[in-house]
PDB file of C-alpha atoms in Angstrom:
ATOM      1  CA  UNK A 561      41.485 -60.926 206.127  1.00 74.00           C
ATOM      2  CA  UNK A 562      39.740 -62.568 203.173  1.00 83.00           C
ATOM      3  CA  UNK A 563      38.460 -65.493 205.002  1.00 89.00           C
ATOM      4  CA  UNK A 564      36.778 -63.166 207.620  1.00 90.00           C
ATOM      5  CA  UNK A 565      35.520 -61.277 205.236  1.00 92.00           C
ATOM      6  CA  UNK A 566      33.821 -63.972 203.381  1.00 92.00           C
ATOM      7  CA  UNK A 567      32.731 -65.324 206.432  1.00 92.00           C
ATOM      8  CA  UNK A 568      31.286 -61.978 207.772  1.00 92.00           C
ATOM      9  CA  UNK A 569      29.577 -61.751 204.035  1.00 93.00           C
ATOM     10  CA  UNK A 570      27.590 -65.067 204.323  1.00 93.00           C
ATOM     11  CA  UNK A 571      26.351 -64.613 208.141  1.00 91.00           C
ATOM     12  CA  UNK A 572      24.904 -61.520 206.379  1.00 90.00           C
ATOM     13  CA  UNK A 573      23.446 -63.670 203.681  1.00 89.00           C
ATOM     14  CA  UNK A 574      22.132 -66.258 205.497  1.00 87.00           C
ATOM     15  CA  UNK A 575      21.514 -64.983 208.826  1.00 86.00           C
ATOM     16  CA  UNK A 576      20.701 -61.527 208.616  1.00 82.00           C
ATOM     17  CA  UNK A 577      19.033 -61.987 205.306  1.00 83.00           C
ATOM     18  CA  UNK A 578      20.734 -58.734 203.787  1.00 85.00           C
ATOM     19  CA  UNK A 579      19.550 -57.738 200.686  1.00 84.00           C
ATOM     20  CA  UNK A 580      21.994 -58.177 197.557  1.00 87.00           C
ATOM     21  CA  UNK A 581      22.665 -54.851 197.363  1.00 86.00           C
ATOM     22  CA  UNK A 582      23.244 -54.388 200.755  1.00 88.00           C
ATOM     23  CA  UNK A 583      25.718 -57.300 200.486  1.00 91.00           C
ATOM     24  CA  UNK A 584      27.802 -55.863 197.378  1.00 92.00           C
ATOM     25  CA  UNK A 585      27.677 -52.096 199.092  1.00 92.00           C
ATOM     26  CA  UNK A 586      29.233 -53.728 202.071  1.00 93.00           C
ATOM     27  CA  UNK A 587      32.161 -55.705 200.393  1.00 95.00           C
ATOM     28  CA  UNK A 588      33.175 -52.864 198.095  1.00 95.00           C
ATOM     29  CA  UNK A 589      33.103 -50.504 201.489  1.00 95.00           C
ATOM     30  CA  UNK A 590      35.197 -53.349 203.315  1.00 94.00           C
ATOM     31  CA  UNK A 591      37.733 -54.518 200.661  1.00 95.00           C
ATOM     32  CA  UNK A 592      38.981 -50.149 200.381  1.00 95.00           C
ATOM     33  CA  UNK A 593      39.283 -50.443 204.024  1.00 94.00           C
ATOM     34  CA  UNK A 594      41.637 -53.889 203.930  1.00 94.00           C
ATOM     35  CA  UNK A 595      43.481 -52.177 200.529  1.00 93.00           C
ATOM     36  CA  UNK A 596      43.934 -48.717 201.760  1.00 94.00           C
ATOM     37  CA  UNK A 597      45.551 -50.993 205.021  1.00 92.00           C
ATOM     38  CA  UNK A 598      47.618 -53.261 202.682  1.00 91.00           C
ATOM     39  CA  UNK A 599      48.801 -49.797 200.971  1.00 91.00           C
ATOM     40  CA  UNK A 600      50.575 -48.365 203.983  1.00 91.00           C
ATOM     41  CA  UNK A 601      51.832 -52.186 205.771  1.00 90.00           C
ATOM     42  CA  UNK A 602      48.648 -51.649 208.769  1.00 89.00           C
ATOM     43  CA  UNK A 603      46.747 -54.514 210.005  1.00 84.00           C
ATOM     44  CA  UNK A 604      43.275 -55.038 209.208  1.00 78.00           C
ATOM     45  CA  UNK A 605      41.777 -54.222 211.902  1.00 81.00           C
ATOM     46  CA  UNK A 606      44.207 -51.436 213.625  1.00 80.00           C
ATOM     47  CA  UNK A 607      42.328 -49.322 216.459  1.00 89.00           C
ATOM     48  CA  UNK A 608      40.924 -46.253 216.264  1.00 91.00           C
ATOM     49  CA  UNK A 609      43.068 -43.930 215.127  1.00 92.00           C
ATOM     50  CA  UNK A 610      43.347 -45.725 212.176  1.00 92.00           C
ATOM     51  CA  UNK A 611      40.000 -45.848 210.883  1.00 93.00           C
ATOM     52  CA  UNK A 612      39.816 -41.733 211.934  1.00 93.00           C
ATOM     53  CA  UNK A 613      42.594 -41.446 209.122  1.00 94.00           C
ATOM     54  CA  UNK A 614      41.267 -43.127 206.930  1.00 93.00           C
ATOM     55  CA  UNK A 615      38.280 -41.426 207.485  1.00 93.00           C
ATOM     56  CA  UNK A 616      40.180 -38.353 207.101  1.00 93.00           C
ATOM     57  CA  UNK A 617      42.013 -39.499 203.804  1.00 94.00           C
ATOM     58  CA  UNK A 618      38.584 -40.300 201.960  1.00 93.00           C
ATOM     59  CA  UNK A 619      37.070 -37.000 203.613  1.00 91.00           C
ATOM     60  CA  UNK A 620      39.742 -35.269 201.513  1.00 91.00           C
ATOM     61  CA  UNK A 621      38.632 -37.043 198.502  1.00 91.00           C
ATOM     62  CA  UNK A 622      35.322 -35.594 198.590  1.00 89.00           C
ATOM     63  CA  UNK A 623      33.487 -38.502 200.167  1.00 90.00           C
ATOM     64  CA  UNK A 624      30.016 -37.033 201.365  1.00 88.00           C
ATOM     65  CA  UNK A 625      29.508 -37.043 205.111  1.00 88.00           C
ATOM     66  CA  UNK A 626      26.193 -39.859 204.075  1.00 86.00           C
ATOM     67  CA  UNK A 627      28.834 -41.923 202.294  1.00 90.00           C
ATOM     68  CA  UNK A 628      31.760 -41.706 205.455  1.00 92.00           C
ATOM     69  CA  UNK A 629      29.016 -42.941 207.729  1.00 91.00           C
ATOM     70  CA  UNK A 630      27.820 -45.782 205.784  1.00 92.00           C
ATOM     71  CA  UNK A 631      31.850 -46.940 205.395  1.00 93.00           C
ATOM     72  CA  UNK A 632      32.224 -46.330 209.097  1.00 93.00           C
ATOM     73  CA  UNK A 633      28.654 -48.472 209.778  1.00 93.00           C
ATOM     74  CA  UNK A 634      30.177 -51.569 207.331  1.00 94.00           C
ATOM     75  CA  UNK A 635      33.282 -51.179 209.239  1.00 94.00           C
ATOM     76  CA  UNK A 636      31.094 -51.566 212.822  1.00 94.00           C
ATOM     77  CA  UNK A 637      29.422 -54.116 211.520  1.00 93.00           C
ATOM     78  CA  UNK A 638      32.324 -56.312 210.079  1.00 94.00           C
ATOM     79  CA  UNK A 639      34.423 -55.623 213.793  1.00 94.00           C
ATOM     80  CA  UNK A 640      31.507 -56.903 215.773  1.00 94.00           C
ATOM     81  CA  UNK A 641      31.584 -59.880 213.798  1.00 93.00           C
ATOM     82  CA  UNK A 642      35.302 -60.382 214.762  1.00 93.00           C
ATOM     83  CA  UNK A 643      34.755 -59.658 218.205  1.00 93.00           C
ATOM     84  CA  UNK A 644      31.695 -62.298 218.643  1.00 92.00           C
ATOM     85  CA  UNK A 645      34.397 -64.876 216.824  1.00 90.00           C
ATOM     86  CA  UNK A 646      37.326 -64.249 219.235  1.00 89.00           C
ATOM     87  CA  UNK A 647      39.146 -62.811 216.650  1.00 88.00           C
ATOM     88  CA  UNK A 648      39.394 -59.202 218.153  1.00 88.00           C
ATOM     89  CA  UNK A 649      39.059 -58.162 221.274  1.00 89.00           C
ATOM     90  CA  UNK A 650      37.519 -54.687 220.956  1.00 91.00           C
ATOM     91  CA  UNK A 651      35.622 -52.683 218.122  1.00 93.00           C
ATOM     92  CA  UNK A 652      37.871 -50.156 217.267  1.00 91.00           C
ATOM     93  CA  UNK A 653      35.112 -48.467 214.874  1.00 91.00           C
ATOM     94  CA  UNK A 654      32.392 -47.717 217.879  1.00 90.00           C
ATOM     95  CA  UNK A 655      35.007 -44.487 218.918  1.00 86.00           C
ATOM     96  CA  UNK A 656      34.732 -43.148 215.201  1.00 89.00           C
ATOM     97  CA  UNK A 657      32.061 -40.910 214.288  1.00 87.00           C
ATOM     98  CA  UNK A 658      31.279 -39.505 210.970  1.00 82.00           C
ATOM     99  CA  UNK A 659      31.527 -35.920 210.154  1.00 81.00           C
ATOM    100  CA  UNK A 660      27.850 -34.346 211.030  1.00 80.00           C
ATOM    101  CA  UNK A 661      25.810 -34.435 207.786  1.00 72.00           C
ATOM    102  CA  UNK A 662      24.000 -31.109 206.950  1.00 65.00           C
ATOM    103  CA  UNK A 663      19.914 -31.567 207.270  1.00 60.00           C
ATOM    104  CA  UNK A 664      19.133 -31.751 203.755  1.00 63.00           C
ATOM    105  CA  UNK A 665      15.141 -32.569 203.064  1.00 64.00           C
ATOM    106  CA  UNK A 666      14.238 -34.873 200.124  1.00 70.00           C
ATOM    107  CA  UNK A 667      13.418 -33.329 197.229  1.00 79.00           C
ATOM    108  CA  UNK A 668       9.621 -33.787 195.778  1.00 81.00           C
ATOM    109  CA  UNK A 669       7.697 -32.753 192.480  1.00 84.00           C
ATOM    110  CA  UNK A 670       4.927 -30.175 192.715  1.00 85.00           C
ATOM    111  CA  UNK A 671       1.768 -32.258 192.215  1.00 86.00           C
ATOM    112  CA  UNK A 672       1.545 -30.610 188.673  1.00 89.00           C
ATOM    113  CA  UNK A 673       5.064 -32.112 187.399  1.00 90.00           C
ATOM    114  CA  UNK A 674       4.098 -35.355 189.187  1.00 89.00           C
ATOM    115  CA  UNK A 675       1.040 -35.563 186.842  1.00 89.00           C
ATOM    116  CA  UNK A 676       2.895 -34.049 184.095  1.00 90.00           C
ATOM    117  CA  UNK A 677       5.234 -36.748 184.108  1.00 91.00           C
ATOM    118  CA  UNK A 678       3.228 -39.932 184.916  1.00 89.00           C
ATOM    119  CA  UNK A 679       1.001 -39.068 181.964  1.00 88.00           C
ATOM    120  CA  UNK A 680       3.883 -37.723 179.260  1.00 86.00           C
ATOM    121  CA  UNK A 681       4.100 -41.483 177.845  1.00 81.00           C
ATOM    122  CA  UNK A 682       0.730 -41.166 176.595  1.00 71.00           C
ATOM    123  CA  UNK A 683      -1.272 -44.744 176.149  1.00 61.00           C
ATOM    124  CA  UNK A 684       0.393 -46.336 172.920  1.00 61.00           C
ATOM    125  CA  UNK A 685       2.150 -49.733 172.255  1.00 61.00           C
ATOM    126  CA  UNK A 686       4.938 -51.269 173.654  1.00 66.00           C
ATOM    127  CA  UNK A 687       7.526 -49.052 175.519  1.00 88.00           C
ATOM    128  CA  UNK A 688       5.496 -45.870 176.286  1.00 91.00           C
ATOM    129  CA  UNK A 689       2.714 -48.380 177.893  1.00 91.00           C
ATOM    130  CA  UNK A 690       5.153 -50.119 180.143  1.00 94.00           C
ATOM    131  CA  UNK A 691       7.154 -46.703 181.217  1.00 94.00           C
ATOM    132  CA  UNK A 692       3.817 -45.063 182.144  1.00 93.00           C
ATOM    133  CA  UNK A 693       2.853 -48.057 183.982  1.00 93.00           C
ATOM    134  CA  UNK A 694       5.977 -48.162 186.005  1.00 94.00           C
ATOM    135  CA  UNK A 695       5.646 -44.278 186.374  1.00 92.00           C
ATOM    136  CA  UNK A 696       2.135 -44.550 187.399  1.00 92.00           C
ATOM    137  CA  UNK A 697       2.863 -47.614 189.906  1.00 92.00           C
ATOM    138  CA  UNK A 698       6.051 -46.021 191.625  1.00 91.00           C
ATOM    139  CA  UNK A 699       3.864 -42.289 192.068  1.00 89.00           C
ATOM    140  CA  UNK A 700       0.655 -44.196 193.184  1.00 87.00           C
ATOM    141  CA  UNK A 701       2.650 -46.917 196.002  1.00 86.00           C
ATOM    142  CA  UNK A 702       6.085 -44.871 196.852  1.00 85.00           C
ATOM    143  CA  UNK A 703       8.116 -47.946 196.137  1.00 89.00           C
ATOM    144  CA  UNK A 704      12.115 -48.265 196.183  1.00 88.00           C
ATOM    145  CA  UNK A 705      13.819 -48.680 193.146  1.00 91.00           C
ATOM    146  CA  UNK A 706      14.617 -52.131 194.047  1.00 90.00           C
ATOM    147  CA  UNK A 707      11.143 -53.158 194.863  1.00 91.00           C
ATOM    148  CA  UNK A 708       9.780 -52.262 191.456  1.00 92.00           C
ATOM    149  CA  UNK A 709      12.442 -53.588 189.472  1.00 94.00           C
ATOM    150  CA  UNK A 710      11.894 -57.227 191.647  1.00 92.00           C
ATOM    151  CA  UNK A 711       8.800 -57.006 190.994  1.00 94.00           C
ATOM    152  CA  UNK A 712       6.871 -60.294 189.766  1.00 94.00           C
ATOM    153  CA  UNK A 713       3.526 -60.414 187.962  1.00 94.00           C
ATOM    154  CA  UNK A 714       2.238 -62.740 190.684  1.00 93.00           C
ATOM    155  CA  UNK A 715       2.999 -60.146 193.326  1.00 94.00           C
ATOM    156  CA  UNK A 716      -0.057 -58.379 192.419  1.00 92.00           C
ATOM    157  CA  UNK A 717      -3.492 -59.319 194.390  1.00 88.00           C
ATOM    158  CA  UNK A 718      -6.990 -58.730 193.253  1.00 85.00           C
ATOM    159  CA  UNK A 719      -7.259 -57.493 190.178  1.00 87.00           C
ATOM    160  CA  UNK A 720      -3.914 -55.569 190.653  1.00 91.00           C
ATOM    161  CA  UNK A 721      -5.431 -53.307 193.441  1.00 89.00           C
ATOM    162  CA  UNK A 722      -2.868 -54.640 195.675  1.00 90.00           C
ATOM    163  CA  UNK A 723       0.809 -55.470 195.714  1.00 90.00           C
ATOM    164  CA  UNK A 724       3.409 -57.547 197.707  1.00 91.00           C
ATOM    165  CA  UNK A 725       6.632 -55.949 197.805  1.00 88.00           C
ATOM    166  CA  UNK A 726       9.855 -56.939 200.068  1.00 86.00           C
ATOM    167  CA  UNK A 727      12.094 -53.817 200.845  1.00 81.00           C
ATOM    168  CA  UNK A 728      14.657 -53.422 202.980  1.00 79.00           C
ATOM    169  CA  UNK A 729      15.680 -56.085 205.372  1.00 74.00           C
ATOM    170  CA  UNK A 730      13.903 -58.566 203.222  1.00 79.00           C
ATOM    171  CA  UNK A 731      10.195 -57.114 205.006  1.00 81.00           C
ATOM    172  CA  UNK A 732       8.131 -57.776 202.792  1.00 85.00           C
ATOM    173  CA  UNK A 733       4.092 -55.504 203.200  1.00 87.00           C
ATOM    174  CA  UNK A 734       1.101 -55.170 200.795  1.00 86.00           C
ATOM    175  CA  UNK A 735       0.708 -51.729 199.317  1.00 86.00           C
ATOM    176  CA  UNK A 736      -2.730 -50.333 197.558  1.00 87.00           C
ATOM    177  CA  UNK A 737      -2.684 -49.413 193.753  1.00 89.00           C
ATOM    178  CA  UNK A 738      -4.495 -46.517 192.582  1.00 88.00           C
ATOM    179  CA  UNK A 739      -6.650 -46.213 190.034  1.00 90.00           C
ATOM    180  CA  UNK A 740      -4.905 -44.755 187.284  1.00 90.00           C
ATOM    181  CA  UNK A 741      -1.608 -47.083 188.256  1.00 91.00           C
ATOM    182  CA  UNK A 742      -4.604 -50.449 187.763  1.00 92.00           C
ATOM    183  CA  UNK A 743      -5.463 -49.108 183.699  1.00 93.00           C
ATOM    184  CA  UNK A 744      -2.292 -48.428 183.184  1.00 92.00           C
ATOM    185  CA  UNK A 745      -0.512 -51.699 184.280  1.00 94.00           C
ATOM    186  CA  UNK A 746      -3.388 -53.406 182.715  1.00 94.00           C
ATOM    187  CA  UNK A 747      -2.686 -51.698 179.459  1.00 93.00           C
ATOM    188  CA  UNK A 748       0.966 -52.769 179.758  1.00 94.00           C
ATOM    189  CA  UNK A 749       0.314 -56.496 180.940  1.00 94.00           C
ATOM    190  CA  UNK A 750      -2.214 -57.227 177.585  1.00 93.00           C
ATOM    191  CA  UNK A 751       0.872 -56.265 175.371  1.00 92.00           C
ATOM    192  CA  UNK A 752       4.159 -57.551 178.369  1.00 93.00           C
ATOM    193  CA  UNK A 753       3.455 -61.034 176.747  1.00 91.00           C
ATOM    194  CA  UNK A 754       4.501 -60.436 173.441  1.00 90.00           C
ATOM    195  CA  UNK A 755       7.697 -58.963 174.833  1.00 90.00           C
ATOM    196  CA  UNK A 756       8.715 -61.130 178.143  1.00 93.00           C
ATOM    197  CA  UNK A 757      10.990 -64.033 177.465  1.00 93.00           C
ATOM    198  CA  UNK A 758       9.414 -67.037 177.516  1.00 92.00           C
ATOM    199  CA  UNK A 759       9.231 -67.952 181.731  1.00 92.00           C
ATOM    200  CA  UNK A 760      10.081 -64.556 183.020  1.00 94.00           C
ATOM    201  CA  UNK A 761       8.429 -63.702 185.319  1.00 94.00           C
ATOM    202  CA  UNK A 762       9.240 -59.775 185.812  1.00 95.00           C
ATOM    203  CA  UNK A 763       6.262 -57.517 185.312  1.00 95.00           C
ATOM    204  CA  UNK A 764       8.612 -54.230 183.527  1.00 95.00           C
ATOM    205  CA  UNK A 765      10.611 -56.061 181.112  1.00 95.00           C
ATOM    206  CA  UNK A 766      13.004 -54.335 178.107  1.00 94.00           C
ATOM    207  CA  UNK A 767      12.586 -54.763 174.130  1.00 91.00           C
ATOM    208  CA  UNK A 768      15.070 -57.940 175.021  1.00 93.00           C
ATOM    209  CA  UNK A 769      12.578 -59.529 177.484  1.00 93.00           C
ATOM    210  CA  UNK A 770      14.504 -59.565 180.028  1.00 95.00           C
ATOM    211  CA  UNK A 771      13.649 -58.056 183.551  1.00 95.00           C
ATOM    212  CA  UNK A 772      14.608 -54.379 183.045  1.00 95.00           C
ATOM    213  CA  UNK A 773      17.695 -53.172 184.764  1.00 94.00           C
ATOM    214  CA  UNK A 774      17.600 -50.549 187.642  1.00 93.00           C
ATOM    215  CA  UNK A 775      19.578 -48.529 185.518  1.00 93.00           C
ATOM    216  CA  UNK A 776      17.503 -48.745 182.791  1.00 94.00           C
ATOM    217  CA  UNK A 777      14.610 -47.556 185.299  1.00 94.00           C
ATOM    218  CA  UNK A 778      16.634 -44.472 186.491  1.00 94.00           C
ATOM    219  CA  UNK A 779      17.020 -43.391 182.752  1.00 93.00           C
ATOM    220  CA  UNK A 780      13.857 -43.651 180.998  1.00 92.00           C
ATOM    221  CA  UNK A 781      12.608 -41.482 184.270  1.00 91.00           C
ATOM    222  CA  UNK A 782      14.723 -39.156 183.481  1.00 92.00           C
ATOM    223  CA  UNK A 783      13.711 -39.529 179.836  1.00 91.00           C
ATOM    224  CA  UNK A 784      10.444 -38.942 180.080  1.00 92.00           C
ATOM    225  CA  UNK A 785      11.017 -35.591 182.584  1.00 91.00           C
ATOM    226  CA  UNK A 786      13.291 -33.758 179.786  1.00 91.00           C
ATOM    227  CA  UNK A 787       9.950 -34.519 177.297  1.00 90.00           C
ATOM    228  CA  UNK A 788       7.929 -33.500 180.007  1.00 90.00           C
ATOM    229  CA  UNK A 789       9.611 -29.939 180.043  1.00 90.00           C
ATOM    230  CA  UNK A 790      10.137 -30.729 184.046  1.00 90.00           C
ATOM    231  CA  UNK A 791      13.310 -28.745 184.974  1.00 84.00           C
ATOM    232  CA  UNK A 792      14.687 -30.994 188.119  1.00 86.00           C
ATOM    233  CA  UNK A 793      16.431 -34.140 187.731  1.00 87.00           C
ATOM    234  CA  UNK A 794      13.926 -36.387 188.397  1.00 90.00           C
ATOM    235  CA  UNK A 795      14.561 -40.373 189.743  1.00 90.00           C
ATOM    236  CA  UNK A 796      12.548 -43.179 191.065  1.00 90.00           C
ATOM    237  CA  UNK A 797      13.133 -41.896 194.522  1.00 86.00           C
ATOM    238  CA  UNK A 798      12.182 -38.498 194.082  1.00 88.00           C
ATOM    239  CA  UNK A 799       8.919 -40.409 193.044  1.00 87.00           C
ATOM    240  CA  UNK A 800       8.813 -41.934 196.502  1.00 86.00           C
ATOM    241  CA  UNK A 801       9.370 -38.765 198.291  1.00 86.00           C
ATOM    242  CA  UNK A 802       6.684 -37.051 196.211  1.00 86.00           C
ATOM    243  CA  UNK A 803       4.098 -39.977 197.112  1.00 84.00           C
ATOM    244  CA  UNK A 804       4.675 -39.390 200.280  1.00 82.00           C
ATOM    245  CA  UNK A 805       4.746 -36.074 201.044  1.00 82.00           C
ATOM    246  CA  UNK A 806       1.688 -35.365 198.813  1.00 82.00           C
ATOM    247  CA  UNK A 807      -0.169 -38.549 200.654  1.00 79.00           C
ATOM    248  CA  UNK A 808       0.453 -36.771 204.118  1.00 75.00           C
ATOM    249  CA  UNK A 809      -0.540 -33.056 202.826  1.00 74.00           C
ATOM    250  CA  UNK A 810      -3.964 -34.600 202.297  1.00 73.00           C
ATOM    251  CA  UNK A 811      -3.897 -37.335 205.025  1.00 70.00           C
ATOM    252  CA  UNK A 812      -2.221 -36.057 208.390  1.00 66.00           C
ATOM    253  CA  UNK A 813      -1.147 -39.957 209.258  1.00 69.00           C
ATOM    254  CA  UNK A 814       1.747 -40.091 209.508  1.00 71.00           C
ATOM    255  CA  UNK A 815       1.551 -43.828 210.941  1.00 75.00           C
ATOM    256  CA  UNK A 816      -0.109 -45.020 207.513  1.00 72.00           C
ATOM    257  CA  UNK A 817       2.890 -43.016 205.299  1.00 73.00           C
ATOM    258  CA  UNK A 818       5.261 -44.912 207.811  1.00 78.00           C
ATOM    259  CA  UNK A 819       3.531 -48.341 206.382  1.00 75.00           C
ATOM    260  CA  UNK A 820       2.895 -48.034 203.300  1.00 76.00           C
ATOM    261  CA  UNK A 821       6.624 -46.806 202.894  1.00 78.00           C
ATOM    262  CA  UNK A 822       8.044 -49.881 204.743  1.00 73.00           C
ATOM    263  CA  UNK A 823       9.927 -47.408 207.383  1.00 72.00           C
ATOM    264  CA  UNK A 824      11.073 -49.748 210.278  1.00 65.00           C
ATOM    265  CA  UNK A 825      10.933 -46.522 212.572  1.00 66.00           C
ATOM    266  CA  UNK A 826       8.515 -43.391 212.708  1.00 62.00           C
ATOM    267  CA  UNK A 827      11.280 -40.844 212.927  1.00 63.00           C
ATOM    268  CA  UNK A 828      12.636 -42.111 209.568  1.00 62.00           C
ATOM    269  CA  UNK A 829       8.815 -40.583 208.136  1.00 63.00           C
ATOM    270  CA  UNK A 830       8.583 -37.948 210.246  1.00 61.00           C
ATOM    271  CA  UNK A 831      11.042 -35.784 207.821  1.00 62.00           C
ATOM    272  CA  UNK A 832       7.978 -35.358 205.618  1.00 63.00           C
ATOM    273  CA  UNK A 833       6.405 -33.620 208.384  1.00 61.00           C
ATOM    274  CA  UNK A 834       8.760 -30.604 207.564  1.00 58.00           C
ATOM    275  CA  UNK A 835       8.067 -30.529 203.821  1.00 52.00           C
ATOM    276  CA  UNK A 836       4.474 -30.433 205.414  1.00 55.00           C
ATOM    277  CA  UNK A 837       5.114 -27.286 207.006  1.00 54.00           C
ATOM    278  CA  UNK A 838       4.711 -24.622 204.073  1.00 54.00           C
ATOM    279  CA  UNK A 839       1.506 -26.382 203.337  1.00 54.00           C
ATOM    280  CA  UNK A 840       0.172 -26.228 206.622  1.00 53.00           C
ATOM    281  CA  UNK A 841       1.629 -22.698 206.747  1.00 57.00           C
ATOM    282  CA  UNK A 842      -0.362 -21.723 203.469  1.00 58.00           C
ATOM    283  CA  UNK A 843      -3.546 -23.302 205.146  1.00 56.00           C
ATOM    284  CA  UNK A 844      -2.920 -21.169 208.506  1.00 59.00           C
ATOM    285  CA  UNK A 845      -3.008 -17.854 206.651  1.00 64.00           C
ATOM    286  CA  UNK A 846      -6.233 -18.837 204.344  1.00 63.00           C
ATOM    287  CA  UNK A 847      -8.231 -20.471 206.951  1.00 62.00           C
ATOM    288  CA  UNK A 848      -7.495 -18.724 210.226  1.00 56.00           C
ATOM    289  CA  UNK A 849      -9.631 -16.015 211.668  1.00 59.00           C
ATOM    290  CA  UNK A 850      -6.503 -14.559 213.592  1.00 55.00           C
ATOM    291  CA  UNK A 851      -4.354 -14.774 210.531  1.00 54.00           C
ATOM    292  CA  UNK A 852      -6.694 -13.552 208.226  1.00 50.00           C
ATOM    293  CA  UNK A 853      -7.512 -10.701 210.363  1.00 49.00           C
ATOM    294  CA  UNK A 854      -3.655 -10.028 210.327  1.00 46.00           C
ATOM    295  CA  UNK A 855      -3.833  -8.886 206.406  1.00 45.00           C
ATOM    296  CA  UNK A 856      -6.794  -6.815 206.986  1.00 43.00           C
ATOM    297  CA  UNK A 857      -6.182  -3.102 206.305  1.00 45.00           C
ATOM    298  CA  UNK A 858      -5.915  -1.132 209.201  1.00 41.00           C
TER     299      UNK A 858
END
């Protein structure tokens, strides 16, 4: 099955423009698959039965429902791929479901940890300037890990009050900047020169001057949250969750969160609608007559 594989791999490269990490995520699912197969003498592709036990086998591992469904979705994908070739003549994977995944909202900061944090590097030299700019730019614009870490100085437009980003699917959409994300990335660019190796082009580079890893992202977050005395474990996407829910508490439109996120669909958004609630619930009982009249004495 290698030469499928690889085959399947590069019409995702090429044609479907999949992202690198998409690419990588769906190899590693694929090649388990073909081993666990080669393990026990089954074909590749088998029916499905086959894929339930496996299923089954990694459920008893501990595999999360999230990470059963995105092995059963690579496992879709790569079967349709032999079935347009000729090379199967069904896809065994469409009868397979994943175990149902429990309704878990994403996590935010309060608005006070979400300053807290953004401001805990302070304004000096070198490495406190650029991890307060990329704090300060990932709170203000909600983006993905991966878009901030791909980012490019020439991705920002006028005077940094804009930037291009491409997220998933290779879509790429213009984001604002706020204020305090503008003086902080221009505090960080007038000192990114003495740091960036020479024709890099990466806006958050390390003390090496190379493009800083995602990794290295994830842990000076984290970082600066323990200095920041803010309990929860804090990552770039909790960021992203917090931008958004806090730019719909004040905002109502939901439409504009869906854009400035890069969501391909509205329901994908509208979870921030239920973080919403016990805002909208804490308005209710301050603002309306009824409900005010409710906590009146009798």
């Amino acid at each position: 099955m290698d030469e499928p594989l690889r085959d399947y791999l590069e019409q995702l490269r090429s044609v479907r423009r999949a992202s690198p990490l998409t690419l990588s995520g769906r190899e590693r699912d694929l090649r388990q698959y073909l081993q666990w197969c080669a393990g026990r003498g089954l074909a590749g592709t088998g029916d499905a039965a086959q894929i339930r036990a496996y299923v089954a086998v990694r459920r008893k591992g501990g595999d999360a429902p999230a990470t059963l469904a995105r092995h059963l979705s690579s496992l879709r994908g790569f079967f349709r791929f032999l079935v347009e070739r000729g090379a199967l003549a069904a896809n065994p994977a469409i009868e397979v479901r994943a175990p149902k995944r429990p309704a878990a909202l994403p996590k935010t900061l309060t608005r006070e940890d979400a300053a807290a944090l953004v401001e805990a590097p302070g304004d000096g030299d070198g490495m406190p300037a650029r991890d307060r700019a990329l704090m300060e730019l990932l709170y203000s614009s909600g983006l993905r890990l991966a878009e901030i870490h791909a980012l490019d100085v020439g991705d920002f437009q006028d005077d940094l009050a804009e930037v291009r980003v491409t997220g998933k699917g290779r879509k790429t959409r213009v984001v604002p900047v706020g204020r305090p994300a503008r003086e902080a990335l221009r505090l960080w660019l007038s000192q990114r020169g003495e740091m960036a190796a020479a024709g890099q082009g990466a806006v958050f580079v390390s003390r090496l001057g190379r493009r800083l890893s995602r990794a290295s992202i994830a842990r000076r977050l984290a970082l600066w949250a323990r200095r920041a005395g803010i309990a929860q474990r804090v990552h770039p996407h909790r960021l992203r969750h917090s931008f958004a829910t806090h730019l719909l508490e004040e905002s109502s439109d939901l439409r504009a969160v869906q854009e400035l996120l890069g969501h391909a669909s509205l329901s994908t958004t509208q979870v921030y609608t239920h973080l919403d609630f016990a805002h909208l619930s804490r308005v209710y009982d301050g603002a309306h007559p009824r409900a005010r009249r409710r906590r009146d004495p009798a």
